[in-house]
Short mmCIF file of C-alpha atoms in Angstrom, two decimals:
data_model
loop_
_atom_site.label_atom_id
_atom_site.label_comp_id
_atom_site.label_asym_id
_atom_site.label_seq_id
_atom_site.Cartn_x
_atom_site.Cartn_y
_atom_site.Cartn_z
CA SER I 5 -109.40 49.41 -204.15
CA SER I 6 -110.35 52.56 -205.35
CA VAL I 7 -113.43 52.71 -202.51
CA HIS I 8 -111.06 51.55 -199.88
CA ASN I 9 -108.65 54.63 -200.80
CA LEU I 10 -111.68 56.80 -200.52
CA CYS I 11 -112.85 55.88 -197.19
CA ALA I 12 -109.35 56.14 -195.69
CA THR I 13 -109.27 59.30 -197.02
CA MET I 14 -112.53 60.56 -195.48
CA ILE I 15 -111.48 58.78 -192.14
CA ALA I 16 -108.33 61.02 -192.40
CA LEU I 17 -110.57 63.73 -192.77
CA GLU I 18 -113.05 62.82 -190.13
CA MET I 19 -115.79 62.60 -192.69
CA ILE I 20 -116.48 59.05 -191.63
CA ILE I 21 -115.79 56.51 -188.53
CA LYS I 22 -114.70 53.09 -189.13
CA ARG I 23 -116.31 50.91 -186.39
CA SER I 24 -114.93 47.58 -184.91
CA ASP I 25 -117.39 45.67 -186.97
CA GLN I 26 -116.03 47.16 -190.17
CA THR I 27 -119.02 48.84 -191.05
CA TYR I 28 -118.69 53.00 -191.01
CA VAL I 29 -120.83 56.06 -189.55
CA ILE I 30 -120.80 59.78 -190.35
CA GLY I 31 -118.11 61.14 -188.63
CA PRO I 32 -117.69 64.67 -186.50
CA HIS I 33 -116.51 66.53 -189.67
CA ILE I 34 -119.87 66.14 -191.21
CA MET I 35 -121.79 67.22 -188.34
CA ARG I 36 -119.40 70.54 -187.92
CA TRP I 37 -120.56 71.09 -191.61
CA ALA I 38 -124.28 70.39 -190.72
CA ARG I 39 -124.21 72.65 -187.86
CA SER I 40 -122.53 75.54 -189.81
CA PHE I 41 -125.11 75.14 -192.58
CA SER I 42 -127.84 75.21 -190.09
CA GLN I 43 -126.37 78.02 -188.36
CA HIS I 44 -126.26 80.09 -191.28
CA THR I 45 -129.43 79.25 -192.46
CA ASP I 46 -131.33 80.43 -189.33
CA VAL I 47 -129.06 83.71 -189.47
CA SER I 48 -130.13 84.32 -193.14
CA ALA I 49 -134.06 83.62 -191.92
CA GLU I 50 -133.77 86.28 -188.87
CA PHE I 51 -131.90 88.91 -191.21
CA THR I 52 -135.05 88.66 -193.69
CA HIS I 53 -137.61 88.57 -190.89
CA VAL I 54 -136.06 91.49 -188.87
CA LEU I 55 -135.58 93.47 -192.11
CA ASP I 56 -139.65 92.60 -193.20
CA GLU I 57 -140.98 94.08 -189.67
CA THR I 58 -138.61 97.02 -189.61
CA ALA I 59 -137.75 98.10 -193.14
CA PRO I 60 -135.17 100.52 -192.39
CA PHE I 61 -132.50 102.54 -194.38
CA ASN I 62 -134.67 102.89 -197.21
CA ASP I 63 -132.59 102.34 -200.32
CA ALA I 64 -129.24 101.77 -198.50
CA THR I 65 -127.62 98.67 -198.86
CA LEU I 66 -127.52 95.96 -196.18
CA THR I 67 -125.70 93.10 -196.50
CA LEU I 68 -125.54 89.79 -193.78
CA SER I 69 -121.76 88.41 -194.33
CA ILE I 70 -120.07 85.56 -192.96
CA LEU I 71 -116.34 84.73 -192.22
CA GLU I 72 -114.89 82.69 -195.18
CA GLN I 73 -111.39 82.01 -194.92
CA ASN I 74 -109.46 85.24 -195.10
CA GLU I 75 -112.64 87.00 -196.72
CA VAL I 76 -116.36 87.86 -195.85
CA MET I 77 -118.83 86.22 -198.22
CA ILE I 78 -122.12 87.91 -198.53
CA ILE I 79 -125.26 85.48 -197.55
CA GLY I 80 -127.95 88.29 -197.42
CA MET I 81 -128.69 91.51 -199.02
CA ARG I 82 -131.46 94.00 -199.00
CA ASN I 83 -131.61 96.97 -201.45
CA SER I 84 -128.62 96.34 -203.57
CA GLY I 85 -129.47 99.03 -206.13
CA ALA I 86 -126.13 100.58 -207.87
CA LEU I 87 -123.79 98.81 -205.38
CA VAL I 88 -124.08 95.63 -207.08
CA ARG I 89 -121.09 96.82 -209.25
CA ALA I 90 -119.26 97.23 -206.51
CA GLY I 91 -119.19 93.79 -205.24
CA PHE I 92 -122.47 93.71 -203.07
CA ARG I 93 -124.01 90.79 -204.44
CA ILE I 94 -124.79 87.33 -203.09
CA GLY I 95 -122.05 85.36 -202.94
CA GLY I 96 -119.71 88.32 -203.36
CA ARG I 97 -116.24 88.57 -201.25
CA LEU I 98 -114.78 91.28 -199.47
CA PRO I 99 -111.35 91.65 -197.89
CA PHE I 100 -111.16 90.73 -194.27
CA ALA I 101 -108.99 93.62 -193.33
CA TYR I 102 -110.60 96.77 -195.36
CA SER I 103 -114.36 95.98 -195.25
CA ALA I 104 -116.07 96.94 -192.22
CA SER I 105 -117.86 93.12 -191.36
CA GLY I 106 -114.21 91.93 -191.75
CA LYS I 107 -113.31 94.58 -189.15
CA ALA I 108 -116.69 93.83 -187.27
CA PHE I 109 -115.33 90.25 -186.97
CA LEU I 110 -111.78 91.15 -185.77
CA SER I 111 -113.14 93.25 -182.89
CA HIS I 112 -113.76 89.74 -181.19
CA ILE I 113 -110.10 88.68 -181.99
CA PRO I 114 -107.35 89.47 -179.63
CA ASP I 115 -104.60 92.02 -180.77
CA ALA I 116 -101.98 89.95 -180.60
CA GLN I 117 -103.84 87.07 -182.85
CA ILE I 118 -104.28 89.64 -185.10
CA GLU I 119 -100.83 90.76 -185.47
CA ARG I 120 -100.23 87.04 -186.01
CA MET I 121 -102.52 86.75 -188.65
CA PHE I 122 -101.34 89.77 -190.88
CA GLU I 123 -97.25 89.21 -189.76
CA SER I 124 -96.22 89.21 -193.24
CA GLY I 125 -98.07 92.38 -193.73
CA LEU I 126 -101.81 93.50 -194.97
CA PRO I 127 -103.23 92.57 -198.50
CA GLU I 128 -102.58 94.75 -201.44
CA ALA I 129 -104.65 97.81 -200.92
CA CYS I 130 -108.08 97.98 -202.64
CA THR I 131 -108.27 101.87 -202.75
CA GLN I 132 -105.90 104.89 -201.82
CA PHE I 133 -107.91 104.91 -198.50
CA SER I 134 -107.09 101.33 -197.45
CA ILE I 135 -106.13 101.23 -193.92
CA ARG I 136 -102.22 100.77 -193.46
CA PRO I 137 -100.03 99.61 -191.50
CA VAL I 138 -101.32 96.71 -189.22
CA ASP I 139 -101.13 98.98 -186.48
CA ALA I 140 -103.56 101.33 -187.84
CA LEU I 141 -105.97 98.49 -188.47
CA ILE I 142 -105.50 97.22 -184.78
CA SER I 143 -106.48 100.76 -183.75
CA GLN I 144 -109.60 100.51 -185.47
CA VAL I 145 -110.64 97.63 -184.44
CA ARG I 146 -109.70 98.71 -180.73
CA ARG I 147 -112.24 101.76 -181.34
CA CYS I 148 -114.99 99.10 -182.84
CA ARG I 149 -114.63 97.10 -179.40
CA ILE I 150 -115.58 99.99 -177.63
CA GLN I 151 -118.28 101.68 -179.97
CA GLY I 152 -119.73 98.24 -181.00
CA PHE I 153 -119.44 99.24 -184.99
CA SER I 154 -116.76 99.19 -187.27
CA LEU I 155 -116.28 101.40 -190.47
CA ASP I 156 -115.03 101.21 -193.95
CA ASP I 157 -114.57 104.69 -195.46
CA GLN I 158 -113.73 103.83 -199.13
CA GLU I 159 -111.28 101.56 -198.23
CA VAL I 160 -112.93 98.77 -200.47
CA ASN I 161 -114.26 100.55 -203.01
CA GLU I 162 -114.09 104.56 -203.70
CA GLY I 163 -117.01 106.16 -203.12
CA ILE I 164 -118.80 104.22 -200.70
CA VAL I 165 -118.97 103.94 -196.85
CA SER I 166 -119.94 100.87 -195.05
CA ILE I 167 -120.62 100.53 -191.12
CA ALA I 168 -120.94 97.11 -189.82
CA SER I 169 -121.64 95.48 -186.50
CA THR I 170 -121.78 91.64 -185.65
CA VAL I 171 -124.49 89.16 -184.92
CA LEU I 172 -124.26 86.96 -181.98
CA ASP I 173 -125.33 83.40 -181.54
CA SER I 174 -126.59 81.74 -178.36
CA THR I 175 -123.28 81.43 -177.00
CA ASN I 176 -122.53 85.07 -177.71
CA GLN I 177 -120.00 84.38 -180.24
CA PRO I 178 -120.27 86.47 -183.67
CA VAL I 179 -121.81 83.92 -186.42
CA ALA I 180 -122.24 86.85 -189.17
CA ALA I 181 -121.86 90.67 -189.37
CA ILE I 182 -124.58 92.98 -190.92
CA SER I 183 -123.22 96.30 -193.04
CA ILE I 184 -125.04 99.19 -194.61
CA SER I 185 -123.32 100.42 -197.36
CA MET I 186 -124.07 104.03 -199.20
CA SER I 187 -122.58 106.52 -201.20
CA SER I 188 -119.93 108.70 -199.64
CA ASP I 189 -121.82 111.64 -200.30
CA ASP I 190 -125.14 110.63 -198.61
CA GLN I 191 -126.37 113.29 -196.69
CA ARG I 192 -127.47 110.69 -193.75
CA LEU I 193 -123.84 110.16 -193.26
CA GLU I 194 -123.61 113.82 -191.84
CA ASN I 195 -125.52 112.87 -189.06
CA ARG I 196 -123.75 109.04 -188.84
CA GLN I 197 -125.30 108.55 -185.35
CA ASP I 198 -128.66 107.86 -186.59
CA VAL I 199 -127.31 105.24 -189.12
CA ILE I 200 -125.56 103.52 -186.37
CA SER I 201 -128.40 103.62 -184.13
CA SER I 202 -130.43 101.97 -186.63
CA LEU I 203 -127.86 99.14 -187.63
CA LYS I 204 -127.51 98.03 -184.03
CA GLN I 205 -130.91 97.70 -183.32
CA VAL I 206 -130.86 95.41 -186.45
CA THR I 207 -128.00 93.47 -185.28
CA GLU I 208 -129.49 93.14 -181.67
CA GLN I 209 -132.69 92.21 -182.86
CA VAL I 210 -131.23 89.41 -185.01
CA SER I 211 -128.75 88.31 -182.10
CA THR I 212 -131.70 88.15 -179.75
CA ARG I 213 -133.75 85.72 -182.19
CA LEU I 214 -130.75 83.76 -182.33
CA GLY I 215 -130.51 83.37 -178.46
CA ALA I 216 -127.99 85.85 -177.72
CA ASP I 217 -127.80 87.01 -174.21
CA LEU I 218 -127.06 90.61 -174.68
CA GLY I 219 -127.45 92.04 -170.96
CA ASP I 220 -127.77 95.52 -170.80
#
């Protein structure tokens, strides 16, 4: 009876399918998990390959993140340094609304959907610089769509600035975000465009390796 109940639950969750001869086969939900795992494994490998070949940013922290419900989760990192204390570590989670990576993902979502996502308001602010209200967040996201990068100016951690851009897959859909983080007094931020150009180059290379069609 226990096995029967477990099987019934897995059928309801589409983890297995019961065939007419009373046998079971793997269901579509398992295959979605498998595709997701394979996809994230691929993007992690390409992230590592590109950074090994280009070695940009020296001591700045680069992170590779994916969406995990209402947060972004770090699955790859380079040059962590002192920023580990700020939550920059493998498996670390950052708020969707305030992190550069989260806002990069939001740039692929229509404004109306963003309003529905935060119809009860934004999460508790992380710092005094955390964006507020929702309209201000949407304005940031609109700029991200035009400029091709997002900004977290001390919104998650005071004293840390992050800039992020999304990685696209073979269907030109965002599968990850790459972010560069550094101290807010880092001299490289005085000429931010150089940092942004290097970041975009990395995300475009990883996207191309995943089969994205970036056109011009």
